[in-house]
Short mmCIF file of C-alpha atoms in Angstrom, two decimals:
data_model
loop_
_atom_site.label_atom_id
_atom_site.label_comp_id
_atom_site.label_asym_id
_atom_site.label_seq_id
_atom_site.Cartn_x
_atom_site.Cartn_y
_atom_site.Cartn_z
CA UNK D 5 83.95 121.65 107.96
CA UNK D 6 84.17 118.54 106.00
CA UNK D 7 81.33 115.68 106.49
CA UNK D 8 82.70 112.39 106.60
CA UNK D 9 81.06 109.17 106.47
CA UNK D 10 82.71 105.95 107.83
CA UNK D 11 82.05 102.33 106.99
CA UNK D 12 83.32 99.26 108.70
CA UNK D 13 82.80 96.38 107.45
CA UNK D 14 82.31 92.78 108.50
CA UNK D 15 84.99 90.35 108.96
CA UNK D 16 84.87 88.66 112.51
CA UNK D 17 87.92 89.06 115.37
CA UNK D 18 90.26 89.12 112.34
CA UNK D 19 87.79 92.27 110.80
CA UNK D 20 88.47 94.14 114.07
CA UNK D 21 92.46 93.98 113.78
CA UNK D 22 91.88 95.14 110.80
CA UNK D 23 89.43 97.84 111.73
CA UNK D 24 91.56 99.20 113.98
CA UNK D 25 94.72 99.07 112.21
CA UNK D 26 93.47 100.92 109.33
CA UNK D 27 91.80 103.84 111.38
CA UNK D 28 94.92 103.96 113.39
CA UNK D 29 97.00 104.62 110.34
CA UNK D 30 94.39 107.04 109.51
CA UNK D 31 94.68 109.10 112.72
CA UNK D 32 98.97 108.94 112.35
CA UNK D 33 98.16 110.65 108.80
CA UNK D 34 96.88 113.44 110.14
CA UNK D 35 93.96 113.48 108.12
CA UNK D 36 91.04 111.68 109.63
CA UNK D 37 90.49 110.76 113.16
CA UNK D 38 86.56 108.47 113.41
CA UNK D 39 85.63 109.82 115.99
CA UNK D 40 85.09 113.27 113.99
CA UNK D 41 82.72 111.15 111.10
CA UNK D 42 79.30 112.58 110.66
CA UNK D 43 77.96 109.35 110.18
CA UNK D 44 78.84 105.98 111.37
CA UNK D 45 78.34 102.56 109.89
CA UNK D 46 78.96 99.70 111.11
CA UNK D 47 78.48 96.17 110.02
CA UNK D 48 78.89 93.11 112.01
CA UNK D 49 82.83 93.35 113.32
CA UNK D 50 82.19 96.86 112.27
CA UNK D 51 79.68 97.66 114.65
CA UNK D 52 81.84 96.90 117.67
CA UNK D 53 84.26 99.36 116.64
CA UNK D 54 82.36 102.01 115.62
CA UNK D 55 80.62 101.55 118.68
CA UNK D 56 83.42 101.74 120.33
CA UNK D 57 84.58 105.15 118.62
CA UNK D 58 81.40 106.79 118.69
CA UNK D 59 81.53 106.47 122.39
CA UNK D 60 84.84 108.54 122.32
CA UNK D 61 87.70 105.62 122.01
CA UNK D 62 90.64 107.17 120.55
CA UNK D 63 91.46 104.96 117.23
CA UNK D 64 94.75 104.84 117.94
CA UNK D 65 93.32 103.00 121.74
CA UNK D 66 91.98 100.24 119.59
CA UNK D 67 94.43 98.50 118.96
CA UNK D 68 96.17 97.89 122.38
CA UNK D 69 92.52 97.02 123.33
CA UNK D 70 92.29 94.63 120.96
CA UNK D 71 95.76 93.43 122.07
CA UNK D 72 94.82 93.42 126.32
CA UNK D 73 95.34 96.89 127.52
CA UNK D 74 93.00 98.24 129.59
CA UNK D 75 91.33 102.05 128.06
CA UNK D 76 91.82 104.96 130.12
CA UNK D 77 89.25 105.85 132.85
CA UNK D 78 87.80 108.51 131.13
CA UNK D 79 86.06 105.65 128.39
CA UNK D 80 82.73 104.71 128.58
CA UNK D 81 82.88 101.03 127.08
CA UNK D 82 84.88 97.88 128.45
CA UNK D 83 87.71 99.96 130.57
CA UNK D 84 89.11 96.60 131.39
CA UNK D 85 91.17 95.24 128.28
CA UNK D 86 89.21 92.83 125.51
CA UNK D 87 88.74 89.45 126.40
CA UNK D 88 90.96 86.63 125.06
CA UNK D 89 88.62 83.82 125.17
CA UNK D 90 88.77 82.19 121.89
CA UNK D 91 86.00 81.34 119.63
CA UNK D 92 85.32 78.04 118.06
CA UNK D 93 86.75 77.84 114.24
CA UNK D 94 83.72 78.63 112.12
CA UNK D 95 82.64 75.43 110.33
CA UNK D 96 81.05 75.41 107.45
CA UNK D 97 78.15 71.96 107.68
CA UNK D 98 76.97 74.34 110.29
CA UNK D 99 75.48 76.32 107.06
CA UNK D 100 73.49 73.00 106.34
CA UNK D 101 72.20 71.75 109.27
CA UNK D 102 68.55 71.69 108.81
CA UNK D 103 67.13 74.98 107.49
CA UNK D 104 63.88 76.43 108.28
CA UNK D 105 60.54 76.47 106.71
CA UNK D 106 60.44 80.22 104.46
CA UNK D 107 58.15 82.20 106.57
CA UNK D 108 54.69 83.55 105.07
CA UNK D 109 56.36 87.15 105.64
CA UNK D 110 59.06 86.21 102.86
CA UNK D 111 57.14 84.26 100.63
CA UNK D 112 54.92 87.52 100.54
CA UNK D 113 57.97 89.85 100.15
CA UNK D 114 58.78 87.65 97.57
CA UNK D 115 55.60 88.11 95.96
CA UNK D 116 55.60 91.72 95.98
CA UNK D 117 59.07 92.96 94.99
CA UNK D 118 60.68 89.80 93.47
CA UNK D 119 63.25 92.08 91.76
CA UNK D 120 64.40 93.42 95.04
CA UNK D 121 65.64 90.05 96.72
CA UNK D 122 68.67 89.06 97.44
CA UNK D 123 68.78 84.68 96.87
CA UNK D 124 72.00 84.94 99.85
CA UNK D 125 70.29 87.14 101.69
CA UNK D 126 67.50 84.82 101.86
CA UNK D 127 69.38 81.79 102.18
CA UNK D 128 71.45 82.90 105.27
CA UNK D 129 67.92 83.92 106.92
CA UNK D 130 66.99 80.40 106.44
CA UNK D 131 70.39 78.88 108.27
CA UNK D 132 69.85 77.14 111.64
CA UNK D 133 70.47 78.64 114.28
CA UNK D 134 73.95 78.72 115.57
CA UNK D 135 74.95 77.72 118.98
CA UNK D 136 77.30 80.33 120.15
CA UNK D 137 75.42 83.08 122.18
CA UNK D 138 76.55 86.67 120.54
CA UNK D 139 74.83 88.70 123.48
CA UNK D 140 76.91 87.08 125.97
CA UNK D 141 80.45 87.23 124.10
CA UNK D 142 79.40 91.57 123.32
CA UNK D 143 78.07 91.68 127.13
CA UNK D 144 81.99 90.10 127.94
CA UNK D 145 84.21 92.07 125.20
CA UNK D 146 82.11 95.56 125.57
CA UNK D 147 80.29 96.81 128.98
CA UNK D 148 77.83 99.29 126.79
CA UNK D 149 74.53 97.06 128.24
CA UNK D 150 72.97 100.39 129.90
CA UNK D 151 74.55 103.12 128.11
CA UNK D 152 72.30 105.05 125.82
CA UNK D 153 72.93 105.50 122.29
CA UNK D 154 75.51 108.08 120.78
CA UNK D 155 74.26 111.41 120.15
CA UNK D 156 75.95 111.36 116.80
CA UNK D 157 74.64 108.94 113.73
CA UNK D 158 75.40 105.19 114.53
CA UNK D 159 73.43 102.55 112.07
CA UNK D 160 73.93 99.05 112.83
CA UNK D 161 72.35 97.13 109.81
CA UNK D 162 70.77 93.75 110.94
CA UNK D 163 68.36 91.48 108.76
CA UNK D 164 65.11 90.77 109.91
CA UNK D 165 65.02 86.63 110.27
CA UNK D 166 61.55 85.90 109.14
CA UNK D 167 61.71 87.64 105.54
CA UNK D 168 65.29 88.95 105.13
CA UNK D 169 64.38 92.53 104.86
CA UNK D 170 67.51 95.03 105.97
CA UNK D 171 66.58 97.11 108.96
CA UNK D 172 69.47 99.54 110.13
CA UNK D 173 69.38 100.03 113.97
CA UNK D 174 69.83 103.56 115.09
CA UNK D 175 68.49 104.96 111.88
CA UNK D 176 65.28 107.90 112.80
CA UNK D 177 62.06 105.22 112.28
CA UNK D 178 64.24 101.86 113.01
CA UNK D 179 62.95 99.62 115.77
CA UNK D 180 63.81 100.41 119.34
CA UNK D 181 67.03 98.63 120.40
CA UNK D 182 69.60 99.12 123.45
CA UNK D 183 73.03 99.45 122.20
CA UNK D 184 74.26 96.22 123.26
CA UNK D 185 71.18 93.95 121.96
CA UNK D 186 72.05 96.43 118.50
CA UNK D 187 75.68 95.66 117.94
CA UNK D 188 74.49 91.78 119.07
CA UNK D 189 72.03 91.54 116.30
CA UNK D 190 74.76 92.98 113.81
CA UNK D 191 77.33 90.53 114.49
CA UNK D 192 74.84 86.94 114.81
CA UNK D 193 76.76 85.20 111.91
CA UNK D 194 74.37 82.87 110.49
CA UNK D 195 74.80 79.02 111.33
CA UNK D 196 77.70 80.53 113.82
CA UNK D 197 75.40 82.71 116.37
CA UNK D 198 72.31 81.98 117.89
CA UNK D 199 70.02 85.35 116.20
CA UNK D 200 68.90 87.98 118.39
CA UNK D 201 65.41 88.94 120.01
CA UNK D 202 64.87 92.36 119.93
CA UNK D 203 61.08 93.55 120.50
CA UNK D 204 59.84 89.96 120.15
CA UNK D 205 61.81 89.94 116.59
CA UNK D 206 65.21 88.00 115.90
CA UNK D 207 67.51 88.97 113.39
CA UNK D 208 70.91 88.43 111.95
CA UNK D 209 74.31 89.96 111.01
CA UNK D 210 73.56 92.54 108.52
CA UNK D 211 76.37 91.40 106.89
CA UNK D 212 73.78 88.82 105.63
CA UNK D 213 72.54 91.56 103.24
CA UNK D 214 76.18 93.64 102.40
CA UNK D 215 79.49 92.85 104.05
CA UNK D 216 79.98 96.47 104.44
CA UNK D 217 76.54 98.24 103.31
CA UNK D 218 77.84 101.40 102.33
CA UNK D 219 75.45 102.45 99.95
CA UNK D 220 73.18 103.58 102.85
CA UNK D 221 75.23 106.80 102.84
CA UNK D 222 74.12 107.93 99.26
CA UNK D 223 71.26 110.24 100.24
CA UNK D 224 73.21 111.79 103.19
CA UNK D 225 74.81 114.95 102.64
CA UNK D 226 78.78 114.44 103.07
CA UNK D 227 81.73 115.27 101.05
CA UNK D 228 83.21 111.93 101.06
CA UNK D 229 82.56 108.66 102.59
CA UNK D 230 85.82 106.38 103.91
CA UNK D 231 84.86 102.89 103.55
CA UNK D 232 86.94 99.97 105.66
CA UNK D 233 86.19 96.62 104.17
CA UNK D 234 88.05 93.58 105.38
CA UNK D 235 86.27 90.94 103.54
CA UNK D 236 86.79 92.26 100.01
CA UNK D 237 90.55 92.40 98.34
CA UNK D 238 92.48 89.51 96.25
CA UNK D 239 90.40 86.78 95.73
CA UNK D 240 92.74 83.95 93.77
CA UNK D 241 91.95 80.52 93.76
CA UNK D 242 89.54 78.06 95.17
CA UNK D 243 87.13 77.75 98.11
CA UNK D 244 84.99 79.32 100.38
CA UNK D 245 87.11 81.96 101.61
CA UNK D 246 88.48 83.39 97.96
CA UNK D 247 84.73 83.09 96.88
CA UNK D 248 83.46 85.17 99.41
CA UNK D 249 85.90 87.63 98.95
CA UNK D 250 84.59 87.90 95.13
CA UNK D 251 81.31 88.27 96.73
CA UNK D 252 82.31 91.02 98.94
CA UNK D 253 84.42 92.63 96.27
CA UNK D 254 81.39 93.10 93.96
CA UNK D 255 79.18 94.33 96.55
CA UNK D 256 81.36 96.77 97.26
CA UNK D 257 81.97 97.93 93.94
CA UNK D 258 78.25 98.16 93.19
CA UNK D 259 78.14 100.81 96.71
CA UNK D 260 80.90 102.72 95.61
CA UNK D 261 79.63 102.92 92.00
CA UNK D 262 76.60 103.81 93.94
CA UNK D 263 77.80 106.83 96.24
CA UNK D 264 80.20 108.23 93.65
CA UNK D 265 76.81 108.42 91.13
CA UNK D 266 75.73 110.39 93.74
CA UNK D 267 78.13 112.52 93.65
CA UNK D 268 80.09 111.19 96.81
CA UNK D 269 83.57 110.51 96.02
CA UNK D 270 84.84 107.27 98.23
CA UNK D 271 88.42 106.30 100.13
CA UNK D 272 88.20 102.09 100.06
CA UNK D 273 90.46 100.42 101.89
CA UNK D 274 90.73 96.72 101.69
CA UNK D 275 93.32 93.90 101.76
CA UNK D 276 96.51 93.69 99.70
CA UNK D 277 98.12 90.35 99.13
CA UNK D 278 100.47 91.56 102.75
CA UNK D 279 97.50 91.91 104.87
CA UNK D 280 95.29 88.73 103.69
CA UNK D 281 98.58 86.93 104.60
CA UNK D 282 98.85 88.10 108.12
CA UNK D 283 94.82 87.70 108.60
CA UNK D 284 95.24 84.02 107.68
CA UNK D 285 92.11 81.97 106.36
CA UNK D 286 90.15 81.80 110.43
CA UNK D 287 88.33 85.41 110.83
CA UNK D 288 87.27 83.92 114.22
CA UNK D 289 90.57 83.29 115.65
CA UNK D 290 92.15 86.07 117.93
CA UNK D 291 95.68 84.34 117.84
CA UNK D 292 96.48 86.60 115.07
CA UNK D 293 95.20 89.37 116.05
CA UNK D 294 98.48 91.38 117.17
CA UNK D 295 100.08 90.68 113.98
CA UNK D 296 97.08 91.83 111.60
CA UNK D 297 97.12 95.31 112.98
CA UNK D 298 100.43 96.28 113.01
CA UNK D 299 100.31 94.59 109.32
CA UNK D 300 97.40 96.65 108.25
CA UNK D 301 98.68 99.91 110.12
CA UNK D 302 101.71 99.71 108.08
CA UNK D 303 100.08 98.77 104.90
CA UNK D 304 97.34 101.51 105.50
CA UNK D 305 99.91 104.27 105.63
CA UNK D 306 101.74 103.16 102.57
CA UNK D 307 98.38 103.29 100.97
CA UNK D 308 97.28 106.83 102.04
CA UNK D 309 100.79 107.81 101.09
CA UNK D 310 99.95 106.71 97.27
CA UNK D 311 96.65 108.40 97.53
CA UNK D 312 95.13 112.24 97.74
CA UNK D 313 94.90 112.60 102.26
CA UNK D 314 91.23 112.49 103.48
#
């Protein structure tokens, strides 16, 4: 049986249209369906999904979720269909509003293993904290607040606030977490979300360290590794959002150069020029949401069709 590793990636509402086009177009290939991976990873707008298909929602069910249908009875998470309330744009003075003081945790993590910092990294932990509460908006758009964790590999990355170390929830050793305080953590955007107290420690979106953090996978034993990554692709011109696409473009190449070294080969899919239009420049707004995953479920297939099928 083939081992299969997913990884979704950040990228806010817009990152779950995205999401779930892609792993719908997956599932119509015939090839892949997520909820067979051995390993699950999800990162920020990741984390909802593969939440949700860890707990046994069909990928093709995503979608109309997303969209306001209701999942079938027989679904753990949020039977009733995802909320529409819309988010406030994210704005980017809230990135420098006063920062805090660097702790004495990451000025001596910074002592020890300078070469193993990451300045961004660091600077996000620093942001003030946002004023949108995350654990209420994943308590509204998923009802997973007392169900246990999957019995199949989920890691949620999150960074640890007070010295911007990566922890990855649900990993064997990883702090103790309940599911919905996890996928919180995972998705507090810096500046945008308030960050989240779990065991008396707040952290961030683990997106803070890697918008998709797929090199996590290269020890694990798996004959290939599908990778979803919604912040990466074309990255012309200038601004914040085409910068941050470089960003998350060289990231990512650095993790697949990483897993293929290891002798993992990778599937990537990211943005074409089609899909980046339809997704617009707002990740937070939901008004495009219908649009971005028939986009992506159409551009996904035309992709696999190119390529060798998972």
């Amino acid at each position: 049986m083939t081992r299969i590793g997913l990884v979704l990636g950040a990228g806010g509402v817009i990152g779950e249209a995205y999401h779930a086009g892609a792993l719908a177009a997956l599932a119509d290939a015939g090839g892949f369906d997520a909820r067979d991976a051995e390993i699950v990873v999800g990162t920020s707008a990741g984390s909802i999904m593969g939440t949700l298909v860890r707990l046994g929602v069909a990928p093709r069910d995503l979608g109309p979720w997303l969209k306001g249908a209701a999942l079938s009875e027989s679904t753990a998470p949020g039977r009733g269909p995802a909320p529409t309330t819309p988010l406030s744009r994210f704005d980017l003075r809230d990135l420098l509003r006063a920062p805090s003081a660097p702790t004495t945790a990451m000025v001596r993590r910074a002592a020890r293993r300078p070469w193993r910092l990451r300045p961004l990294t660091l600077g996000l932990s620093l942001v003030a904290p946002g004023r949108n509460d995350i654990v209420g908006s994943i308590a509204a758009l998923m009802d997973v607040g007392e169900l246990p964790w999957p019995e199949r590999p989920l890691w949620l990355p999150v960074v640890r606030r007070s010295d911007g170390q990566r922890v990855v929830l649900g990993r064997p050793g990883a702090p103790e977490a309940s599911l919905d305080l996890a996928v919180a953590a995972s998705c507090a955007v810096p500046g945008y979300f308030a960050p989240v107290r779990i065991g008396g420690v707040d952290y961030i979106d683990g997106g803070a360290h890697s918008p998709t953090n797929a090199a996590l996978l290269r020890r694990e034993t798996l004959d290939r590794v599908v990778i979803v990554s919604p912040m990466s692709g074309p990255s012309r011109g200038r601004g914040f959002g085409p910068a941050q696409r470089r960003h998350s473009g060289r990231r990512l190449r650095r993790e697949v150069a990483a897993l293929e070294a290891a002798g993992i080969p990778t599937l990537v899919l990211e943005p074409t020029e089609a899909e980046l239009e339809a997704m617009g420049e707002n990740l937070m707004s939901g008004r495009r949401v219908p649009q971005v995953i028939e986009t992506v479920r159409q551009e996904t297939a035309r992709k696999l069709e190119q390529r060798v099928q998972v």
